PDB file of C-alpha atoms and ligand atoms in Angstrom:
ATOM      1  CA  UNK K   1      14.053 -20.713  13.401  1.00  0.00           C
ATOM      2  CA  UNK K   2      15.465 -21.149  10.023  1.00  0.00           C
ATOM      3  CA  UNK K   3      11.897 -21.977   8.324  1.00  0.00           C
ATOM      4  CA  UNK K   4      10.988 -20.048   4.816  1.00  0.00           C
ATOM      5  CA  UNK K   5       9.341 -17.000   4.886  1.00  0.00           C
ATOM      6  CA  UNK K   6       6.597 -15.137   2.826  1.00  0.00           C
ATOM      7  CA  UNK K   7       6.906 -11.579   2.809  1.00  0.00           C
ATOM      8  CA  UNK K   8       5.143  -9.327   0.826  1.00  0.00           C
ATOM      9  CA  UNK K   9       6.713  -6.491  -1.169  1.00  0.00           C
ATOM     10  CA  UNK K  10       5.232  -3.308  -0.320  1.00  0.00           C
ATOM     11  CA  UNK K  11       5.903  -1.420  -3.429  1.00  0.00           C
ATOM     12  CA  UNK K  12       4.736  -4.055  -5.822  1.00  0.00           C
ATOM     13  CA  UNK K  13       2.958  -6.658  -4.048  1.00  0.00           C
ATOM     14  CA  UNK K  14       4.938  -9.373  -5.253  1.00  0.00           C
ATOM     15  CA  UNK K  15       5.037 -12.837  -2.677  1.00  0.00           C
ATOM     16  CA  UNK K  16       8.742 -13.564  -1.754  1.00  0.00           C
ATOM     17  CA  UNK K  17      10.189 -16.475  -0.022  1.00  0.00           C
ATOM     18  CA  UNK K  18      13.006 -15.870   2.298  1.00  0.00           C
ATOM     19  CA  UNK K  19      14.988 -18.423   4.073  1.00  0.00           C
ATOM     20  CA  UNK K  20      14.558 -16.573   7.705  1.00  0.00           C
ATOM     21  CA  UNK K  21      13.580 -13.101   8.673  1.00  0.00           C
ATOM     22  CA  UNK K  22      17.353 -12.581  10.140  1.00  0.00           C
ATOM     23  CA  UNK K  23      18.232 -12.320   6.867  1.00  0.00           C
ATOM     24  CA  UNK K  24      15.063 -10.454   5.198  1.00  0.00           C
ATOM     25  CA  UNK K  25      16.411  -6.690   6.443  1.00  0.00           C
ATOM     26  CA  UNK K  26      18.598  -6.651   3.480  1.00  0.00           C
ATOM     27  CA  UNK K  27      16.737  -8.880   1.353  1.00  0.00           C
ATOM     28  CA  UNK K  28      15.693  -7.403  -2.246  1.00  0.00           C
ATOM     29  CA  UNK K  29      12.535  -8.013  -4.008  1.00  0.00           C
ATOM     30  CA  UNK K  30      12.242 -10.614  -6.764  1.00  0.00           C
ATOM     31  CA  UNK K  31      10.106  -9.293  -8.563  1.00  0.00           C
ATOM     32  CA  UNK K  32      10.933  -5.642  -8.530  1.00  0.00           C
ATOM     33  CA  UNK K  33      14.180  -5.291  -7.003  1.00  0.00           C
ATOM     34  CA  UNK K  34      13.422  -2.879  -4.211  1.00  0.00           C
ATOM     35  CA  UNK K  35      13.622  -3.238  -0.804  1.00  0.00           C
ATOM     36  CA  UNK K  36      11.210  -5.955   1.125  1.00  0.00           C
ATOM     37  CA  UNK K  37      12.110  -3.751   4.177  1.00  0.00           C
ATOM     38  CA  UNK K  38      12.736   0.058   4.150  1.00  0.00           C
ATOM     39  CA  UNK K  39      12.628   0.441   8.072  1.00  0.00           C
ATOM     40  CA  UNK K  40       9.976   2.730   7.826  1.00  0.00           C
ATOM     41  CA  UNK K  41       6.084   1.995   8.240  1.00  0.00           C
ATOM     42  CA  UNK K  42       4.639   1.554   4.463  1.00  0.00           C
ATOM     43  CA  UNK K  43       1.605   3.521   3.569  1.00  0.00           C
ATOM     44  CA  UNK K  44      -0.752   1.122   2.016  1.00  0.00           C
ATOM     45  CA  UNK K  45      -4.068   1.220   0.528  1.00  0.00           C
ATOM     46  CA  UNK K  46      -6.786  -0.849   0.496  1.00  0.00           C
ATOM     47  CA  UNK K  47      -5.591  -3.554  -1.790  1.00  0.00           C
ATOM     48  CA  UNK K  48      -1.711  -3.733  -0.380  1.00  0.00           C
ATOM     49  CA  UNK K  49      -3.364  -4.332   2.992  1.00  0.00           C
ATOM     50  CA  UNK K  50      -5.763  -6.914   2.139  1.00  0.00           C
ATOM     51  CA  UNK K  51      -2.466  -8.578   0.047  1.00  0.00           C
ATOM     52  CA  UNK K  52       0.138  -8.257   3.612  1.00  0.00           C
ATOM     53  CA  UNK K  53      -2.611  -9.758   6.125  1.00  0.00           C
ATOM     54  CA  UNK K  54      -3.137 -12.709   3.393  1.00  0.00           C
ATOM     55  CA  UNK K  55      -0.212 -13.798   2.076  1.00  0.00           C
ATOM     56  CA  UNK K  56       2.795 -12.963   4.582  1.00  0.00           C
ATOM     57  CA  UNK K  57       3.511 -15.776   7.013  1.00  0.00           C
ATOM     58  CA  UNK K  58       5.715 -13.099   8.953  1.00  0.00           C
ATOM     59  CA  UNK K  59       2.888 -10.849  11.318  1.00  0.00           C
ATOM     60  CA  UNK K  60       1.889  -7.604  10.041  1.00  0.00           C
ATOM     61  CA  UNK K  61       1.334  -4.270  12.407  1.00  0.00           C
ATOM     62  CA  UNK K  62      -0.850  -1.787  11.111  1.00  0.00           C
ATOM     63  CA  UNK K  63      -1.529   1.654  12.166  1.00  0.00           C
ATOM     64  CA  UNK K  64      -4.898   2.981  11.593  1.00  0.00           C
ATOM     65  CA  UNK K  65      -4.889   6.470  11.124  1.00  0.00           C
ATOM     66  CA  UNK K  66      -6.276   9.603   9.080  1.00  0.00           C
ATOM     67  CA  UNK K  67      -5.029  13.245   8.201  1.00  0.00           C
ATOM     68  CA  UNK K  68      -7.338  14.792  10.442  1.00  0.00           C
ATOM     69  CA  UNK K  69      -6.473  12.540  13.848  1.00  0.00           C
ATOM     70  CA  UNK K  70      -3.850  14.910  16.148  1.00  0.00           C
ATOM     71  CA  UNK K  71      -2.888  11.824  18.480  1.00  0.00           C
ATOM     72  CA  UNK K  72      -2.253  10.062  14.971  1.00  0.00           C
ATOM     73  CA  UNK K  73      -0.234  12.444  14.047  1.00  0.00           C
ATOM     74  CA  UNK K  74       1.595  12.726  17.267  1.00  0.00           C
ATOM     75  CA  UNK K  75       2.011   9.000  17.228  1.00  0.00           C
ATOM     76  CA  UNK K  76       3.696   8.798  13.690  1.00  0.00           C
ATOM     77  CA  UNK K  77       7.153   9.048  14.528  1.00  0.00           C
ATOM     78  CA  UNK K  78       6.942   6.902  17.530  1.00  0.00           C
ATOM     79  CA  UNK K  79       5.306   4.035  15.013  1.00  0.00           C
ATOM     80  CA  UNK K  80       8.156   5.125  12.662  1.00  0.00           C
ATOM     81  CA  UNK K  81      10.662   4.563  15.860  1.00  0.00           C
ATOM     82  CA  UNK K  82       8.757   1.159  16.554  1.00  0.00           C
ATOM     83  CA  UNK K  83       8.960  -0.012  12.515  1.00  0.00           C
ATOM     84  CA  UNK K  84      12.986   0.350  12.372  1.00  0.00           C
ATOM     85  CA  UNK K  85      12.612  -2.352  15.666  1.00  0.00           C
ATOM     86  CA  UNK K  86      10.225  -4.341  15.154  1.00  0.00           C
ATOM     87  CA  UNK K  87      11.364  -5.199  10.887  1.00  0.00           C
ATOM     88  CA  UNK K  88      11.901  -7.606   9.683  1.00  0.00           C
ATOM     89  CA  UNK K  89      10.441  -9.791  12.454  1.00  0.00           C
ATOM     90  CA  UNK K  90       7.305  -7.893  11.689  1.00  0.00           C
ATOM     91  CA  UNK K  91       5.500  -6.211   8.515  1.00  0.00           C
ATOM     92  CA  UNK K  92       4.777  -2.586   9.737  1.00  0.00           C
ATOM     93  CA  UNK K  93       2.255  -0.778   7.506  1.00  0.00           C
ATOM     94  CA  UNK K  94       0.240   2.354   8.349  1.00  0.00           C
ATOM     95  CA  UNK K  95      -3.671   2.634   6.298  1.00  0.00           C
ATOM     96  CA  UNK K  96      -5.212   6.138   5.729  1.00  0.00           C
ATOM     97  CA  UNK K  97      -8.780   5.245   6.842  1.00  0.00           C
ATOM     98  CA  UNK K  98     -10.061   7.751   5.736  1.00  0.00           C
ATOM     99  CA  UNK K  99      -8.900   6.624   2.280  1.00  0.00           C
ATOM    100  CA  UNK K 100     -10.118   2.989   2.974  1.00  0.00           C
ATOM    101  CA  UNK K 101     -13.378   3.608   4.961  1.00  0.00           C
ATOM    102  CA  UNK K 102     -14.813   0.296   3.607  1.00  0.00           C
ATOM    103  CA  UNK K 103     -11.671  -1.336   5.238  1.00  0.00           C
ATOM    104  CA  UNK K 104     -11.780   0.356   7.956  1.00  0.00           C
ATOM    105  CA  UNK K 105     -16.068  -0.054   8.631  1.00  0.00           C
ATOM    106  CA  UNK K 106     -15.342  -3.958   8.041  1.00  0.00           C
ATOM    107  CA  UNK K 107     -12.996  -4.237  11.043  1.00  0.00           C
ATOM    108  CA  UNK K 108     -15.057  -2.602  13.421  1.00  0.00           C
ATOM    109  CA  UNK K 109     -12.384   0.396  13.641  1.00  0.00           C
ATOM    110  CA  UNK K 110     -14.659   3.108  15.877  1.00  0.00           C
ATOM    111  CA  UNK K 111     -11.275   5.127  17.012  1.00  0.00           C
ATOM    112  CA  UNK K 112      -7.981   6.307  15.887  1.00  0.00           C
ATOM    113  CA  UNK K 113      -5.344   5.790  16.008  1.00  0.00           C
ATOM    114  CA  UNK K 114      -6.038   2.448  16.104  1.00  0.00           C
ATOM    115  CA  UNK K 115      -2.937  -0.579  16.190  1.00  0.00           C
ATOM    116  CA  UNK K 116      -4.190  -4.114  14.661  1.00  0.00           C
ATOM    117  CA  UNK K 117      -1.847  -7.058  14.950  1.00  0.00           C
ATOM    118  CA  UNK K 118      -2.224  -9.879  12.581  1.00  0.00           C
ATOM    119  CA  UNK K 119      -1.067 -13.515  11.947  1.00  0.00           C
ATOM    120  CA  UNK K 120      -1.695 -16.221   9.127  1.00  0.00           C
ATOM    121  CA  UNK K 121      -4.010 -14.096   8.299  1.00  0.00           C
ATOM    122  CA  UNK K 122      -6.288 -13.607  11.678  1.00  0.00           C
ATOM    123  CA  UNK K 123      -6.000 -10.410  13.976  1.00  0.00           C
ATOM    124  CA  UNK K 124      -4.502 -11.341  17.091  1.00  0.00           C
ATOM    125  CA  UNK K 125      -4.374  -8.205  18.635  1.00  0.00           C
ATOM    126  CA  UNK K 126      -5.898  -4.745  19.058  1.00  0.00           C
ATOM    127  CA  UNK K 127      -5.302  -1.687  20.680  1.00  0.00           C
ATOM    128  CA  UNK K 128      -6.966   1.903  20.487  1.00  0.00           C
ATOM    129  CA  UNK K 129      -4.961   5.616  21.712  1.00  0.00           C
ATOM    130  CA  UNK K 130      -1.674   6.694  20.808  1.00  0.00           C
ATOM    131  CA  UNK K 131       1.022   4.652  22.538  1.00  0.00           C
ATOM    132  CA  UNK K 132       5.072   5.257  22.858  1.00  0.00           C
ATOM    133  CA  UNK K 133       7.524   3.494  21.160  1.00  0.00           C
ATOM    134  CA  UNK K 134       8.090   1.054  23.440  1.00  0.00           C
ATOM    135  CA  UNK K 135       4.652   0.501  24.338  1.00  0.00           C
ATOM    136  CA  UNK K 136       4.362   0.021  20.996  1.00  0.00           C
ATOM    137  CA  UNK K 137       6.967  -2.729  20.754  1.00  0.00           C
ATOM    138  CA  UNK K 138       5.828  -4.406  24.041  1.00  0.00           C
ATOM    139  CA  UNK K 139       2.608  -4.448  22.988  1.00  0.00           C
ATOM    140  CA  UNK K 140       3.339  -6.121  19.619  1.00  0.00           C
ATOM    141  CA  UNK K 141       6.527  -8.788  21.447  1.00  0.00           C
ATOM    142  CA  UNK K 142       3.735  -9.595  24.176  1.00  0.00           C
ATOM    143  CA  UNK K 143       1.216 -10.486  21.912  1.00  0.00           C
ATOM    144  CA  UNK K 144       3.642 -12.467  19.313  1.00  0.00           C
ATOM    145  CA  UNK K 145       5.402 -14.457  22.068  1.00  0.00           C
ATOM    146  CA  UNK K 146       1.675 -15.259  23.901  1.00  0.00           C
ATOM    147  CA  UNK K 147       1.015 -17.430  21.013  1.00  0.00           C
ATOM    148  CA  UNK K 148       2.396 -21.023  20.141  1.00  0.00           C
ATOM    149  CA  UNK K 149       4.600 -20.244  17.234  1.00  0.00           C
TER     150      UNK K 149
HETATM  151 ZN1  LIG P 201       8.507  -5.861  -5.301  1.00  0.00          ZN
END
């Protein structure tokens, strides 16, 4: 496992190549010198989300959610639990839908809180209701280690 890399920069979208994810925890952006991973799920929009599922070879979580949703809410801190896990073996990134309703109306989300898994770029998993942390890192390991890496 000691392939390159791409992971995206969540604060300024900026492509970085790291030599392996062991390292990428402490790993510093290029481009604008923050962190690549903050341990913490990143609140994207529209645009940062479209950028993570494209261009990061690493597989990116995301948490569908809005405002309004009380199981979303309840479930933040366990994705928040499940982010500090899960990174840097995994981008975790949370998506207001109600913010991004195109977004959301394109991938067929119909309920919240809704976790999408994706790889090079595909979805490779999908799961609807408010899950536990560890269900939420099962969930994510079973689905990653299904698949021929
Ligand atoms: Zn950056």
């Amino acid at each position: 496992m000691s392939e390159t890399e791409h992971v995206v920069c969540p604060h300024c979208a900026g492509v970085n190549r790291v030599p392996s994810t062991a390292k990428a925890a402490a790993a510093k952006c290029g481009v604008c010198g923050e962190k690549l991973f903050s341990g913490h799920p990143a609140d994207v929009d529209g645009a940062m989300f479209e950028r993570q599922v494209e261009r990061s070879t690493i597989p990116v979580l995301v948490d569908v959610w809005a405002p309004w949703c009380g199981p979303c809410r309840s479930m933040a801190p366990s994705y928040e639990a499940a982010a500090k896990e899960l990174e840097p073996h995994v981008r975790v990134i949370k998506l207001n839908s109600d913010n991004e309703q195109q977004i959301a109306g394109r991938m067929g989300i119909r309920g919240i809180p809704s976790l999408l898994l994706f790889q090079g770029g595909r979805e490779i998993g999908r799961s609807s209701g408010a899950m536990s942390t560890r269900q939420i890192v099962e969930w994510t390991r079973a689905r990653l280690s299904s698949r021929p890496s």
